[in-house]
Amino acid sequence: MTIASPISRLHSPFVCCPLKISSFSPLSGTSLRNQRSPPASYPSIRADLDQNTIVAITVGVVSVAAGIGIPIFYESQIDSAAKRENTQPCFPCDGSGAQRCRFCMGSGNVTVELGGGENEVSRCINCDGVGSLTCTTCQGSGIQPRYLDRREFKDDD
């Protein structure tokens, strides 16, 4: 009863045995029997990597790096922006904190033509007759908000 070595029983397209050294070297013409024999080697794993596999691995590594790096970059930018004072005046309201009403054009009254030459003047329902509204961009502060300050991040989970 002979026991076969585990290496000879292992058959896989990814595992290959290293080249066996012959007892005769064709280059030198001498026998290798007198030389020290290398230690018994283990099977090595052969990986047939084609171009598509290399591209897929590279894309995966880059995607993981970007998925980690981009949020870290944005977090550092938010922290540095929070340290700087914001003194830029608001663009839509020119720093006043109020915008002219678009319905009554700032007069506080709306004129409606009824027909037959009759006009009806009534108080503007959009601004309640004031003629202006609080700026929706700066919320009345007159300071232009930073980009991320204008957004509300809600966790809807």
Coordinates of C-alpha atoms in Angstrom, one line a residue:
M1 CA 0.0 0.0 0.0
T2 CA 1.6 3.2 -1.2
I3 CA 0.6 6.6 -0.1
A4 CA 0.8 9.2 -2.8
S5 CA 2.1 12.6 -1.8
P6 CA -0.6 15.3 -1.3
I7 CA 1.0 17.5 -4.0
S8 CA 0.5 14.9 -6.7
R9 CA -3.2 14.5 -5.9
L10 CA -3.8 18.2 -6.1
H11 CA -5.1 19.1 -9.5
S12 CA -6.0 22.7 -10.2
P13 CA -5.4 25.1 -13.1
F14 CA -4.1 27.7 -10.7
V15 CA -1.6 25.5 -9.0
C16 CA 1.5 24.4 -10.8
C17 CA 4.6 22.6 -9.6
P18 CA 8.0 24.3 -10.2
L19 CA 10.3 23.0 -12.9
K20 CA 12.2 20.0 -11.9
I21 CA 15.9 20.1 -12.2
S22 CA 17.3 17.4 -14.5
S23 CA 20.5 15.6 -13.6
F24 CA 22.3 16.9 -16.7
S25 CA 22.9 20.5 -17.6
P26 CA 23.0 21.1 -21.3
L27 CA 24.9 24.3 -21.0
S28 CA 27.9 23.2 -19.1
G29 CA 27.8 19.6 -20.1
T30 CA 28.4 18.5 -16.6
S31 CA 26.3 16.4 -14.3
L32 CA 24.5 18.1 -11.4
R33 CA 24.7 15.2 -9.2
N34 CA 27.9 16.5 -7.5
Q35 CA 26.3 19.8 -6.8
R36 CA 24.1 20.6 -3.9
S37 CA 20.4 19.8 -4.6
P38 CA 17.9 22.5 -3.9
P39 CA 15.4 21.9 -1.0
A40 CA 12.1 20.3 -1.9
S41 CA 9.9 23.1 -3.1
Y42 CA 6.2 23.6 -2.6
P43 CA 3.6 24.1 -5.3
S44 CA 3.3 27.7 -6.4
I45 CA 0.1 29.5 -7.3
R46 CA -0.1 30.5 -10.9
A47 CA -2.3 33.5 -11.6
D48 CA -3.3 34.1 -15.2
L49 CA -4.0 37.8 -15.1
D50 CA -5.2 39.3 -18.4
Q51 CA -5.6 43.0 -19.1
N52 CA -9.3 43.0 -18.0
T53 CA -8.5 41.5 -14.7
I54 CA -5.7 44.1 -14.0
V55 CA -8.1 46.9 -15.0
A56 CA -10.8 45.6 -12.8
I57 CA -8.5 45.3 -9.8
T58 CA -7.1 48.8 -10.5
V59 CA -10.6 50.3 -10.7
G60 CA -11.6 48.6 -7.5
V61 CA -8.5 50.0 -5.6
V62 CA -9.1 53.5 -7.0
S63 CA -12.8 53.4 -6.1
V64 CA -12.0 52.4 -2.5
A65 CA -9.4 55.2 -2.3
A66 CA -11.8 57.8 -3.7
G67 CA -14.6 56.6 -1.5
I68 CA -12.4 57.2 1.5
G69 CA -10.4 60.3 0.3
I70 CA -13.2 62.5 -1.0
P71 CA -15.3 62.6 2.3
I72 CA -12.1 63.3 4.2
F73 CA -11.2 66.1 1.9
Y74 CA -14.7 67.7 2.1
E75 CA -14.6 67.4 5.9
S76 CA -11.3 69.2 6.1
Q77 CA -12.6 72.0 3.8
I78 CA -15.7 72.4 5.9
D79 CA -13.6 72.7 9.1
S80 CA -11.3 75.3 7.5
A81 CA -14.2 77.3 6.1
A82 CA -15.9 77.4 9.5
K83 CA -12.7 79.0 11.0
R84 CA -12.8 81.9 8.5
E85 CA -15.1 84.8 9.0
N86 CA -17.7 85.4 6.3
T87 CA -18.2 89.1 5.5
Q88 CA -19.3 88.9 1.8
P89 CA -22.6 90.7 1.2
C90 CA -25.5 88.8 -0.1
F91 CA -25.9 89.0 -3.9
P92 CA -29.7 88.9 -4.4
C93 CA -30.4 91.6 -1.7
D94 CA -27.1 93.5 -2.0
G95 CA -26.6 93.1 1.8
S96 CA -29.9 94.7 2.9
G97 CA -31.5 91.4 4.0
A98 CA -34.8 92.2 2.1
Q99 CA -35.9 91.8 -1.5
R100 CA -38.5 93.8 -3.4
C101 CA -41.8 92.0 -3.8
R102 CA -42.3 90.6 -7.3
F103 CA -46.1 90.8 -7.2
C104 CA -46.5 94.5 -6.3
M105 CA -43.0 95.6 -7.5
G106 CA -42.3 97.1 -4.0
S107 CA -45.4 99.4 -3.8
G108 CA -47.4 97.2 -1.4
N109 CA -50.5 97.5 -3.6
V110 CA -51.7 95.4 -6.5
T111 CA -53.9 97.0 -9.2
V112 CA -56.3 94.7 -11.0
E113 CA -58.1 95.7 -14.2
L114 CA -61.7 94.5 -13.9
G115 CA -62.9 95.5 -17.3
G116 CA -65.1 98.4 -18.5
G117 CA -62.3 100.8 -17.5
E118 CA -62.6 99.9 -13.8
N119 CA -59.5 99.2 -11.7
E120 CA -59.4 97.8 -8.2
V121 CA -56.4 98.5 -5.9
S122 CA -55.9 96.1 -3.1
R123 CA -53.1 95.3 -0.6
C124 CA -50.5 92.8 -1.9
I125 CA -51.2 89.3 -0.4
N126 CA -47.6 88.2 -1.0
C127 CA -45.9 90.9 1.2
D128 CA -48.9 92.0 3.2
G129 CA -48.5 95.6 1.9
V130 CA -44.9 96.0 3.0
G131 CA -43.4 96.0 -0.5
S132 CA -40.5 93.8 0.5
L133 CA -39.8 90.2 1.7
T134 CA -37.1 88.7 3.7
C135 CA -34.3 87.5 1.5
T136 CA -34.5 83.8 1.1
T137 CA -30.8 83.4 0.3
C138 CA -29.3 85.0 3.5
Q139 CA -32.5 84.7 5.6
G140 CA -32.3 88.5 6.3
S141 CA -28.8 88.6 7.6
G142 CA -27.3 90.5 4.6
I143 CA -24.3 88.1 4.5
Q144 CA -23.9 85.7 1.6
P145 CA -24.0 82.2 3.1
R146 CA -21.3 79.7 2.2
Y147 CA -22.3 76.9 -0.2
L148 CA -22.6 74.2 2.5
D149 CA -24.3 76.5 4.9
R150 CA -27.2 76.8 2.5
R151 CA -27.8 73.1 2.5
E152 CA -29.6 71.2 5.2
F153 CA -28.3 67.7 5.6
K154 CA -31.0 65.5 7.2
D155 CA -30.6 61.9 8.2
D156 CA -33.9 60.4 7.0
D157 CA -33.2 56.9 8.4

